[in-house]
Amino acid sequence: MAIKVNVVGIPHFAGAYVSGTELAPDALRKAGLVEKMQGLGLEVQDAGNLKLPDYLPRHNIPPVRNWPAPRMLWDLLTEEARSWLKGEDFALLLGGDCSTIVGTAAAFSQLYGEKAYLLVIDGHFDAVRPTATRCIGAAGMGLWFLLQGREMWIADTGWTAERMTVIGCQEQPVQNYGVEIVTLAQLRSVDLLDRVRTVLEKIPADAKLLVHFDVDVMDEEAMAAAYAPSKVGLSLAEAERLVTAVVQDRRVVGLEVTEFSALRDTTGEQAERLVHLLANVLSTRARAASSDTLKI
């Protein structure tokens, strides 16, 4: 069973303070993403970039930076992403800051209902609650909007904490809203693949999985072009092992990649590094599919 990869760019920074992530889809293409995957034997279709509204507000007024720009993006994504995530082809979605997750997860839930599961690979638990006294970007609030902001900030997407898992957080959050968190320390406390296997085994066999990969789960040595690089995080090799292990699961319908800031990548080396990782991940899945050894 071969796979076909459908690449779509979501070039925005609606949830961020400064620009950079909106350039990521084209930076990854320039670094040879499509050609690299094709060279590894993958059938690839590049569907181009999502057409954004001509005007998206930008401001620093509490409680949510740039509001309603994030909501405008999510409403558009909820409509458009359904066709990308139907499961006929494997979807590789290139963001964009990590607030992307709200729109894509909403579309995913509409498609698959209670069979929809979300696996987030991220250095942080992006579930900050909006408050009237400070302005925070929606990039830090995505899971809060999906779980707590329904009916007030966004339409009810049907997501529940039981169908979400976050892997790679630098620390255990004070408030997790019932979401299972596997911290960086926990991930490293046993064999990484064993930990991933334990997470995946908890998910029903008939589930559909959307994987959100925030590149800031890696440390700055591995990925200096993350929007907010940190000294703490996975190595490049660890990140590739982790994402590969997850994406080999046959229930995974799509992988979205966020928080790559092309403005931090003045030489293009970081984009090439991420392209290499993604191509290896998807070629491994394709080989497993063709030999019918995909997991679960």
PDB file of C-alpha atoms in Angstrom:
ATOM      1  CA  MET A   1       0.000   0.000   0.000  1.00  0.00           C
ATOM      2  CA  ALA A   2       1.868   3.081  -1.266  1.00  0.00           C
ATOM      3  CA  ILE A   3       1.172   6.546   0.068  1.00  0.00           C
ATOM      4  CA  LYS A   4       0.802   9.835  -1.705  1.00  0.00           C
ATOM      5  CA  VAL A   5       1.852  12.970   0.163  1.00  0.00           C
ATOM      6  CA  ASN A   6      -0.201  16.119  -0.323  1.00  0.00           C
ATOM      7  CA  VAL A   7       1.782  19.227   0.710  1.00  0.00           C
ATOM      8  CA  VAL A   8      -0.101  22.389   1.692  1.00  0.00           C
ATOM      9  CA  GLY A   9       1.361  25.631   3.041  1.00  0.00           C
ATOM     10  CA  ILE A  10      -0.373  27.739   5.715  1.00  0.00           C
ATOM     11  CA  PRO A  11       1.747  30.925   5.593  1.00  0.00           C
ATOM     12  CA  HIS A  12       0.687  32.975   8.595  1.00  0.00           C
ATOM     13  CA  PHE A  13       1.786  34.512  11.887  1.00  0.00           C
ATOM     14  CA  ALA A  14      -1.667  35.459  13.133  1.00  0.00           C
ATOM     15  CA  GLY A  15      -0.928  34.028  16.570  1.00  0.00           C
ATOM     16  CA  ALA A  16       2.616  35.376  16.888  1.00  0.00           C
ATOM     17  CA  TYR A  17       4.237  38.600  18.053  1.00  0.00           C
ATOM     18  CA  VAL A  18       6.704  38.996  15.180  1.00  0.00           C
ATOM     19  CA  SER A  19       6.926  37.695  11.639  1.00  0.00           C
ATOM     20  CA  GLY A  20       8.948  34.746  10.383  1.00  0.00           C
ATOM     21  CA  THR A  21       6.684  31.716  10.507  1.00  0.00           C
ATOM     22  CA  GLU A  22       4.614  32.913   7.567  1.00  0.00           C
ATOM     23  CA  LEU A  23       7.707  32.423   5.384  1.00  0.00           C
ATOM     24  CA  ALA A  24       8.219  28.809   6.435  1.00  0.00           C
ATOM     25  CA  PRO A  25       6.247  26.963   3.723  1.00  0.00           C
ATOM     26  CA  ASP A  26       8.115  28.612   0.860  1.00  0.00           C
ATOM     27  CA  ALA A  27      11.450  28.375   2.702  1.00  0.00           C
ATOM     28  CA  LEU A  28      11.019  24.625   3.070  1.00  0.00           C
ATOM     29  CA  ARG A  29      10.087  24.299  -0.583  1.00  0.00           C
ATOM     30  CA  LYS A  30      13.149  26.350  -1.572  1.00  0.00           C
ATOM     31  CA  ALA A  31      15.255  24.009   0.551  1.00  0.00           C
ATOM     32  CA  GLY A  32      14.090  21.148  -1.664  1.00  0.00           C
ATOM     33  CA  LEU A  33      11.310  19.530   0.360  1.00  0.00           C
ATOM     34  CA  VAL A  34       9.326  18.217  -2.601  1.00  0.00           C
ATOM     35  CA  GLU A  35      12.402  17.109  -4.549  1.00  0.00           C
ATOM     36  CA  LYS A  36      13.901  15.411  -1.491  1.00  0.00           C
ATOM     37  CA  MET A  37      10.751  13.392  -0.876  1.00  0.00           C
ATOM     38  CA  GLN A  38      10.472  12.479  -4.548  1.00  0.00           C
ATOM     39  CA  GLY A  39      14.117  11.422  -4.538  1.00  0.00           C
ATOM     40  CA  LEU A  40      13.296   8.993  -1.730  1.00  0.00           C
ATOM     41  CA  GLY A  41      10.560   7.430  -3.840  1.00  0.00           C
ATOM     42  CA  LEU A  42       7.510   9.289  -2.537  1.00  0.00           C
ATOM     43  CA  GLU A  43       4.669  10.420  -4.772  1.00  0.00           C
ATOM     44  CA  VAL A  44       4.187  14.083  -3.882  1.00  0.00           C
ATOM     45  CA  GLN A  45       1.610  16.664  -4.871  1.00  0.00           C
ATOM     46  CA  ASP A  46       2.264  20.277  -3.906  1.00  0.00           C
ATOM     47  CA  ALA A  47      -1.102  22.000  -3.543  1.00  0.00           C
ATOM     48  CA  GLY A  48       0.490  25.413  -2.923  1.00  0.00           C
ATOM     49  CA  ASN A  49      -0.403  27.767  -0.093  1.00  0.00           C
ATOM     50  CA  LEU A  50      -3.696  28.527   1.589  1.00  0.00           C
ATOM     51  CA  LYS A  51      -5.020  31.875   0.330  1.00  0.00           C
ATOM     52  CA  LEU A  52      -5.395  34.079   3.388  1.00  0.00           C
ATOM     53  CA  PRO A  53      -7.735  37.074   3.762  1.00  0.00           C
ATOM     54  CA  ASP A  54      -6.310  40.287   2.314  1.00  0.00           C
ATOM     55  CA  TYR A  55      -6.376  41.890   5.756  1.00  0.00           C
ATOM     56  CA  LEU A  56      -5.600  40.256   9.089  1.00  0.00           C
ATOM     57  CA  PRO A  57      -5.530  42.688  12.059  1.00  0.00           C
ATOM     58  CA  ARG A  58      -2.331  43.113  14.071  1.00  0.00           C
ATOM     59  CA  HIS A  59      -2.252  44.725  17.522  1.00  0.00           C
ATOM     60  CA  ASN A  60      -1.160  44.234  21.118  1.00  0.00           C
ATOM     61  CA  ILE A  61      -4.475  44.801  22.864  1.00  0.00           C
ATOM     62  CA  PRO A  62      -5.426  42.288  25.600  1.00  0.00           C
ATOM     63  CA  PRO A  63      -6.513  39.631  25.940  1.00  0.00           C
ATOM     64  CA  VAL A  64      -5.571  38.015  22.593  1.00  0.00           C
ATOM     65  CA  ARG A  65      -2.932  39.538  20.343  1.00  0.00           C
ATOM     66  CA  ASN A  66      -4.139  40.363  16.818  1.00  0.00           C
ATOM     67  CA  TRP A  67      -7.727  39.253  17.531  1.00  0.00           C
ATOM     68  CA  PRO A  68      -9.805  38.518  15.492  1.00  0.00           C
ATOM     69  CA  ALA A  69      -7.060  37.565  12.997  1.00  0.00           C
ATOM     70  CA  PRO A  70      -6.586  34.111  14.613  1.00  0.00           C
ATOM     71  CA  ARG A  71     -10.331  33.476  14.473  1.00  0.00           C
ATOM     72  CA  MET A  72     -10.425  34.559  10.822  1.00  0.00           C
ATOM     73  CA  LEU A  73      -7.646  32.067  10.040  1.00  0.00           C
ATOM     74  CA  TRP A  74      -9.326  29.258  11.993  1.00  0.00           C
ATOM     75  CA  ASP A  75     -12.663  29.724  10.270  1.00  0.00           C
ATOM     76  CA  LEU A  76     -10.950  29.552   6.893  1.00  0.00           C
ATOM     77  CA  LEU A  77      -8.889  26.519   7.890  1.00  0.00           C
ATOM     78  CA  THR A  78     -11.919  24.708   9.276  1.00  0.00           C
ATOM     79  CA  GLU A  79     -13.482  24.910   5.831  1.00  0.00           C
ATOM     80  CA  GLU A  80     -10.403  24.250   3.700  1.00  0.00           C
ATOM     81  CA  ALA A  81      -8.581  21.617   5.770  1.00  0.00           C
ATOM     82  CA  ARG A  82     -11.411  19.098   5.574  1.00  0.00           C
ATOM     83  CA  SER A  83     -10.443  18.328   1.983  1.00  0.00           C
ATOM     84  CA  TRP A  84      -6.773  17.898   2.989  1.00  0.00           C
ATOM     85  CA  LEU A  85      -7.497  15.525   5.862  1.00  0.00           C
ATOM     86  CA  LYS A  86      -9.990  13.119   4.340  1.00  0.00           C
ATOM     87  CA  GLY A  87      -7.400  10.369   4.500  1.00  0.00           C
ATOM     88  CA  GLU A  88      -7.169   9.588   0.807  1.00  0.00           C
ATOM     89  CA  ASP A  89      -3.650  11.058   0.733  1.00  0.00           C
ATOM     90  CA  PHE A  90      -1.257  11.732   3.601  1.00  0.00           C
ATOM     91  CA  ALA A  91      -1.438  15.456   4.442  1.00  0.00           C
ATOM     92  CA  LEU A  92       1.776  17.363   5.175  1.00  0.00           C
ATOM     93  CA  LEU A  93       0.722  20.810   6.378  1.00  0.00           C
ATOM     94  CA  LEU A  94       3.393  23.493   6.620  1.00  0.00           C
ATOM     95  CA  GLY A  95       2.679  26.377   9.036  1.00  0.00           C
ATOM     96  CA  GLY A  96       2.660  28.991  10.243  1.00  0.00           C
ATOM     97  CA  ASP A  97       2.764  29.575  13.992  1.00  0.00           C
ATOM     98  CA  CYS A  98       1.323  26.880  16.216  1.00  0.00           C
ATOM     99  CA  SER A  99      -2.095  28.519  16.585  1.00  0.00           C
ATOM    100  CA  THR A 100      -2.676  26.686  13.282  1.00  0.00           C
ATOM    101  CA  ILE A 101      -3.751  23.726  15.376  1.00  0.00           C
ATOM    102  CA  VAL A 102      -7.131  25.242  16.244  1.00  0.00           C
ATOM    103  CA  GLY A 103      -8.344  25.410  12.645  1.00  0.00           C
ATOM    104  CA  THR A 104      -6.903  22.091  11.509  1.00  0.00           C
ATOM    105  CA  ALA A 105      -8.113  20.275  14.629  1.00  0.00           C
ATOM    106  CA  ALA A 106     -11.601  21.751  14.176  1.00  0.00           C
ATOM    107  CA  ALA A 107     -11.699  20.446  10.607  1.00  0.00           C
ATOM    108  CA  PHE A 108     -10.376  17.072  11.745  1.00  0.00           C
ATOM    109  CA  SER A 109     -13.084  16.793  14.387  1.00  0.00           C
ATOM    110  CA  GLN A 110     -15.780  17.607  11.855  1.00  0.00           C
ATOM    111  CA  LEU A 111     -14.496  14.799   9.628  1.00  0.00           C
ATOM    112  CA  TYR A 112     -14.037  12.056  12.200  1.00  0.00           C
ATOM    113  CA  GLY A 113     -16.066  13.022  15.277  1.00  0.00           C
ATOM    114  CA  GLU A 114     -15.201  10.993  18.377  1.00  0.00           C
ATOM    115  CA  LYS A 115     -12.715   8.928  16.379  1.00  0.00           C
ATOM    116  CA  ALA A 116     -10.507  12.021  15.971  1.00  0.00           C
ATOM    117  CA  TYR A 117      -7.410  12.061  18.189  1.00  0.00           C
ATOM    118  CA  LEU A 118      -4.727  14.729  18.454  1.00  0.00           C
ATOM    119  CA  LEU A 119      -1.089  13.969  19.230  1.00  0.00           C
ATOM    120  CA  VAL A 120       0.958  17.107  19.881  1.00  0.00           C
ATOM    121  CA  ILE A 121       4.774  17.053  19.808  1.00  0.00           C
ATOM    122  CA  ASP A 122       5.718  20.331  21.465  1.00  0.00           C
ATOM    123  CA  GLY A 123       8.164  21.810  23.918  1.00  0.00           C
ATOM    124  CA  HIS A 124       5.306  23.649  25.623  1.00  0.00           C
ATOM    125  CA  PHE A 125       1.714  23.045  26.633  1.00  0.00           C
ATOM    126  CA  ASP A 126       0.005  25.753  24.574  1.00  0.00           C
ATOM    127  CA  ALA A 127      -3.059  26.265  26.731  1.00  0.00           C
ATOM    128  CA  VAL A 128      -2.622  29.732  28.235  1.00  0.00           C
ATOM    129  CA  ARG A 129      -5.950  31.208  29.319  1.00  0.00           C
ATOM    130  CA  PRO A 130      -6.768  34.713  28.014  1.00  0.00           C
ATOM    131  CA  THR A 131      -6.889  37.391  30.709  1.00  0.00           C
ATOM    132  CA  ALA A 132      -7.864  41.043  30.525  1.00  0.00           C
ATOM    133  CA  THR A 133      -4.602  42.258  32.067  1.00  0.00           C
ATOM    134  CA  ARG A 134      -2.078  41.009  29.531  1.00  0.00           C
ATOM    135  CA  CYS A 135      -1.806  40.429  25.804  1.00  0.00           C
ATOM    136  CA  ILE A 136      -0.799  36.921  24.745  1.00  0.00           C
ATOM    137  CA  GLY A 137      -0.565  35.488  21.243  1.00  0.00           C
ATOM    138  CA  ALA A 138      -2.936  32.727  20.214  1.00  0.00           C
ATOM    139  CA  ALA A 139       0.123  30.598  19.440  1.00  0.00           C
ATOM    140  CA  GLY A 140       0.344  29.982  23.188  1.00  0.00           C
ATOM    141  CA  MET A 141      -3.380  29.323  23.601  1.00  0.00           C
ATOM    142  CA  GLY A 142      -4.342  26.787  20.942  1.00  0.00           C
ATOM    143  CA  LEU A 143      -5.324  23.888  23.202  1.00  0.00           C
ATOM    144  CA  TRP A 144      -7.149  26.235  25.564  1.00  0.00           C
ATOM    145  CA  PHE A 145      -9.323  27.445  22.689  1.00  0.00           C
ATOM    146  CA  LEU A 146     -10.119  23.863  21.672  1.00  0.00           C
ATOM    147  CA  LEU A 147     -10.979  22.759  25.213  1.00  0.00           C
ATOM    148  CA  GLN A 148     -12.115  25.831  27.126  1.00  0.00           C
ATOM    149  CA  GLY A 149     -12.958  28.599  24.652  1.00  0.00           C
ATOM    150  CA  ARG A 150     -15.857  26.899  22.942  1.00  0.00           C
ATOM    151  CA  GLU A 151     -19.125  28.760  22.342  1.00  0.00           C
ATOM    152  CA  MET A 152     -17.552  32.044  23.431  1.00  0.00           C
ATOM    153  CA  TRP A 153     -14.402  32.442  21.291  1.00  0.00           C
ATOM    154  CA  ILE A 154     -14.920  29.692  18.735  1.00  0.00           C
ATOM    155  CA  ALA A 155     -17.668  27.264  17.805  1.00  0.00           C
ATOM    156  CA  ASP A 156     -17.805  23.987  19.723  1.00  0.00           C
ATOM    157  CA  THR A 157     -15.369  21.654  17.958  1.00  0.00           C
ATOM    158  CA  GLY A 158     -16.257  18.582  19.982  1.00  0.00           C
ATOM    159  CA  TRP A 159     -12.728  18.091  21.286  1.00  0.00           C
ATOM    160  CA  THR A 160     -12.238  16.576  24.724  1.00  0.00           C
ATOM    161  CA  ALA A 161      -9.062  16.227  26.764  1.00  0.00           C
ATOM    162  CA  GLU A 162      -9.268  12.425  26.635  1.00  0.00           C
ATOM    163  CA  ARG A 163      -8.522  12.508  22.905  1.00  0.00           C
ATOM    164  CA  MET A 164      -5.402  14.678  23.192  1.00  0.00           C
ATOM    165  CA  THR A 165      -1.824  13.834  24.185  1.00  0.00           C
ATOM    166  CA  VAL A 166       1.124  16.221  24.348  1.00  0.00           C
ATOM    167  CA  ILE A 167       4.655  14.813  24.111  1.00  0.00           C
ATOM    168  CA  GLY A 168       7.945  16.607  24.774  1.00  0.00           C
ATOM    169  CA  CYS A 169       6.966  19.445  27.125  1.00  0.00           C
ATOM    170  CA  GLN A 170       9.905  20.948  28.966  1.00  0.00           C
ATOM    171  CA  GLU A 171       7.941  20.756  32.212  1.00  0.00           C
ATOM    172  CA  GLN A 172       4.632  19.522  33.591  1.00  0.00           C
ATOM    173  CA  PRO A 173       2.092  22.397  33.444  1.00  0.00           C
ATOM    174  CA  VAL A 174       0.282  23.487  36.584  1.00  0.00           C
ATOM    175  CA  GLN A 175      -3.064  23.171  34.775  1.00  0.00           C
ATOM    176  CA  ASN A 176      -3.368  20.500  32.099  1.00  0.00           C
ATOM    177  CA  TYR A 177      -7.192  20.535  31.669  1.00  0.00           C
ATOM    178  CA  GLY A 178      -7.154  16.731  31.753  1.00  0.00           C
ATOM    179  CA  VAL A 179      -4.786  16.312  28.789  1.00  0.00           C
ATOM    180  CA  GLU A 180      -2.142  13.592  29.148  1.00  0.00           C
ATOM    181  CA  ILE A 181       1.303  15.193  29.174  1.00  0.00           C
ATOM    182  CA  VAL A 182       4.507  13.265  28.530  1.00  0.00           C
ATOM    183  CA  THR A 183       7.319  15.596  29.546  1.00  0.00           C
ATOM    184  CA  LEU A 184      10.792  15.668  28.085  1.00  0.00           C
ATOM    185  CA  ALA A 185      12.146  14.073  31.257  1.00  0.00           C
ATOM    186  CA  GLN A 186       9.551  11.293  31.114  1.00  0.00           C
ATOM    187  CA  LEU A 187      10.296  10.718  27.451  1.00  0.00           C
ATOM    188  CA  ARG A 188      13.955  10.218  28.292  1.00  0.00           C
ATOM    189  CA  SER A 189      13.405   8.191  31.465  1.00  0.00           C
ATOM    190  CA  VAL A 190      12.852   5.015  29.435  1.00  0.00           C
ATOM    191  CA  ASP A 191      13.556   4.053  25.835  1.00  0.00           C
ATOM    192  CA  LEU A 192      11.966   6.711  23.643  1.00  0.00           C
ATOM    193  CA  LEU A 193      10.284   4.183  21.357  1.00  0.00           C
ATOM    194  CA  ASP A 194       8.840   2.298  24.325  1.00  0.00           C
ATOM    195  CA  ARG A 195       7.334   5.527  25.638  1.00  0.00           C
ATOM    196  CA  VAL A 196       5.796   6.317  22.240  1.00  0.00           C
ATOM    197  CA  ARG A 197       4.448   2.793  21.972  1.00  0.00           C
ATOM    198  CA  THR A 198       2.754   3.158  25.356  1.00  0.00           C
ATOM    199  CA  VAL A 199       1.073   6.405  24.241  1.00  0.00           C
ATOM    200  CA  LEU A 200      -0.153   4.940  20.965  1.00  0.00           C
ATOM    201  CA  GLU A 201      -1.470   1.754  22.561  1.00  0.00           C
ATOM    202  CA  LYS A 202      -3.924   3.821  24.626  1.00  0.00           C
ATOM    203  CA  ILE A 203      -5.591   5.136  21.462  1.00  0.00           C
ATOM    204  CA  PRO A 204      -8.447   3.042  19.993  1.00  0.00           C
ATOM    205  CA  ALA A 205      -7.589   0.898  16.993  1.00  0.00           C
ATOM    206  CA  ASP A 206     -10.239   2.590  14.826  1.00  0.00           C
ATOM    207  CA  ALA A 207      -9.098   6.135  15.667  1.00  0.00           C
ATOM    208  CA  LYS A 208      -7.855   8.749  13.223  1.00  0.00           C
ATOM    209  CA  LEU A 209      -4.772  10.703  14.307  1.00  0.00           C
ATOM    210  CA  LEU A 210      -3.660  14.235  13.496  1.00  0.00           C
ATOM    211  CA  VAL A 211      -0.054  14.926  14.531  1.00  0.00           C
ATOM    212  CA  HIS A 212       1.055  18.468  15.377  1.00  0.00           C
ATOM    213  CA  PHE A 213       4.842  18.908  15.300  1.00  0.00           C
ATOM    214  CA  ASP A 214       6.108  22.168  16.800  1.00  0.00           C
ATOM    215  CA  VAL A 215       9.802  22.432  15.975  1.00  0.00           C
ATOM    216  CA  ASP A 216      10.502  24.133  19.298  1.00  0.00           C
ATOM    217  CA  VAL A 217      10.391  20.672  20.859  1.00  0.00           C
ATOM    218  CA  MET A 218      14.034  20.548  19.711  1.00  0.00           C
ATOM    219  CA  ASP A 219      16.830  22.400  21.469  1.00  0.00           C
ATOM    220  CA  GLU A 220      18.514  25.374  19.811  1.00  0.00           C
ATOM    221  CA  GLU A 221      21.501  23.310  18.727  1.00  0.00           C
ATOM    222  CA  ALA A 222      19.182  21.079  16.736  1.00  0.00           C
ATOM    223  CA  MET A 223      16.810  23.811  15.485  1.00  0.00           C
ATOM    224  CA  ALA A 224      18.056  27.366  15.925  1.00  0.00           C
ATOM    225  CA  ALA A 225      15.347  28.609  13.544  1.00  0.00           C
ATOM    226  CA  ALA A 226      12.489  27.750  15.888  1.00  0.00           C
ATOM    227  CA  TYR A 227      10.378  30.849  16.548  1.00  0.00           C
ATOM    228  CA  ALA A 228      11.422  30.709  20.213  1.00  0.00           C
ATOM    229  CA  PRO A 229      14.599  28.588  20.431  1.00  0.00           C
ATOM    230  CA  SER A 230      15.522  27.081  23.777  1.00  0.00           C
ATOM    231  CA  LYS A 231      18.564  25.419  25.277  1.00  0.00           C
ATOM    232  CA  VAL A 232      16.243  22.660  26.513  1.00  0.00           C
ATOM    233  CA  GLY A 233      14.710  20.147  24.130  1.00  0.00           C
ATOM    234  CA  LEU A 234      15.187  17.088  21.987  1.00  0.00           C
ATOM    235  CA  SER A 235      18.262  16.589  19.865  1.00  0.00           C
ATOM    236  CA  LEU A 236      17.776  16.383  16.106  1.00  0.00           C
ATOM    237  CA  ALA A 237      18.228  12.601  16.210  1.00  0.00           C
ATOM    238  CA  GLU A 238      15.731  12.238  19.068  1.00  0.00           C
ATOM    239  CA  ALA A 239      13.172  14.368  17.269  1.00  0.00           C
ATOM    240  CA  GLU A 240      13.477  12.325  14.094  1.00  0.00           C
ATOM    241  CA  ARG A 241      13.108   9.061  16.025  1.00  0.00           C
ATOM    242  CA  LEU A 242      10.059  10.397  17.849  1.00  0.00           C
ATOM    243  CA  VAL A 243       8.220  11.771  14.823  1.00  0.00           C
ATOM    244  CA  THR A 244       9.086   8.692  12.754  1.00  0.00           C
ATOM    245  CA  ALA A 245       7.735   6.367  15.431  1.00  0.00           C
ATOM    246  CA  VAL A 246       4.472   8.308  15.601  1.00  0.00           C
ATOM    247  CA  VAL A 247       3.932   8.785  11.869  1.00  0.00           C
ATOM    248  CA  GLN A 248       4.511   5.081  11.155  1.00  0.00           C
ATOM    249  CA  ASP A 249       1.193   4.443  12.878  1.00  0.00           C
ATOM    250  CA  ARG A 250      -1.332   3.644  10.149  1.00  0.00           C
ATOM    251  CA  ARG A 251      -3.998   5.704  11.964  1.00  0.00           C
ATOM    252  CA  VAL A 252      -2.093   8.950  11.299  1.00  0.00           C
ATOM    253  CA  VAL A 253      -3.845  10.932   8.574  1.00  0.00           C
ATOM    254  CA  GLY A 254      -1.708  14.064   8.569  1.00  0.00           C
ATOM    255  CA  LEU A 255       1.290  15.858  10.029  1.00  0.00           C
ATOM    256  CA  GLU A 256       1.360  19.608  10.557  1.00  0.00           C
ATOM    257  CA  VAL A 257       4.664  21.380  11.124  1.00  0.00           C
ATOM    258  CA  THR A 258       4.759  24.739  12.900  1.00  0.00           C
ATOM    259  CA  GLU A 259       6.983  27.387  14.491  1.00  0.00           C
ATOM    260  CA  PHE A 260       9.787  27.332  11.921  1.00  0.00           C
ATOM    261  CA  SER A 261      10.923  30.956  11.523  1.00  0.00           C
ATOM    262  CA  ALA A 262      12.586  31.466   8.169  1.00  0.00           C
ATOM    263  CA  LEU A 263      13.846  34.884   9.287  1.00  0.00           C
ATOM    264  CA  ARG A 264      16.109  33.125  11.793  1.00  0.00           C
ATOM    265  CA  ASP A 265      17.548  30.949   9.040  1.00  0.00           C
ATOM    266  CA  THR A 266      19.811  33.367   7.143  1.00  0.00           C
ATOM    267  CA  THR A 267      21.802  30.628   5.361  1.00  0.00           C
ATOM    268  CA  GLY A 268      18.999  28.163   4.642  1.00  0.00           C
ATOM    269  CA  GLU A 269      20.839  25.474   6.605  1.00  0.00           C
ATOM    270  CA  GLN A 270      18.061  25.105   9.170  1.00  0.00           C
ATOM    271  CA  ALA A 271      15.417  24.654   6.482  1.00  0.00           C
ATOM    272  CA  GLU A 272      17.531  21.955   4.862  1.00  0.00           C
ATOM    273  CA  ARG A 273      17.845  20.233   8.229  1.00  0.00           C
ATOM    274  CA  LEU A 274      14.080  20.214   8.731  1.00  0.00           C
ATOM    275  CA  VAL A 275      13.498  19.072   5.138  1.00  0.00           C
ATOM    276  CA  HIS A 276      15.860  16.151   5.709  1.00  0.00           C
ATOM    277  CA  LEU A 277      13.978  15.164   8.876  1.00  0.00           C
ATOM    278  CA  LEU A 278      10.532  15.355   7.264  1.00  0.00           C
ATOM    279  CA  ALA A 279      11.598  13.469   4.144  1.00  0.00           C
ATOM    280  CA  ASN A 280      13.121  10.691   6.229  1.00  0.00           C
ATOM    281  CA  VAL A 281      10.007  10.445   8.410  1.00  0.00           C
ATOM    282  CA  LEU A 282       7.647  10.142   5.451  1.00  0.00           C
ATOM    283  CA  SER A 283       9.861   7.830   3.399  1.00  0.00           C
ATOM    284  CA  THR A 284      10.006   5.481   6.412  1.00  0.00           C
ATOM    285  CA  ARG A 285       6.209   5.504   6.565  1.00  0.00           C
ATOM    286  CA  ALA A 286       6.019   4.842   2.819  1.00  0.00           C
ATOM    287  CA  ARG A 287       8.394   1.872   3.077  1.00  0.00           C
ATOM    288  CA  ALA A 288       6.383   0.466   5.956  1.00  0.00           C
ATOM    289  CA  ALA A 289       3.164   0.959   3.991  1.00  0.00           C
ATOM    290  CA  SER A 290       4.513  -0.753   0.881  1.00  0.00           C
ATOM    291  CA  SER A 291       5.639  -3.736   2.938  1.00  0.00           C
ATOM    292  CA  ASP A 292       2.415  -3.671   4.968  1.00  0.00           C
ATOM    293  CA  THR A 293       4.301  -3.275   8.251  1.00  0.00           C
ATOM    294  CA  LEU A 294       2.617  -0.065   9.366  1.00  0.00           C
ATOM    295  CA  LYS A 295       1.866  -0.259  13.053  1.00  0.00           C
ATOM    296  CA  ILE A 296      -1.616  -0.771  14.556  1.00  0.00           C
TER     297      ILE A 296
END
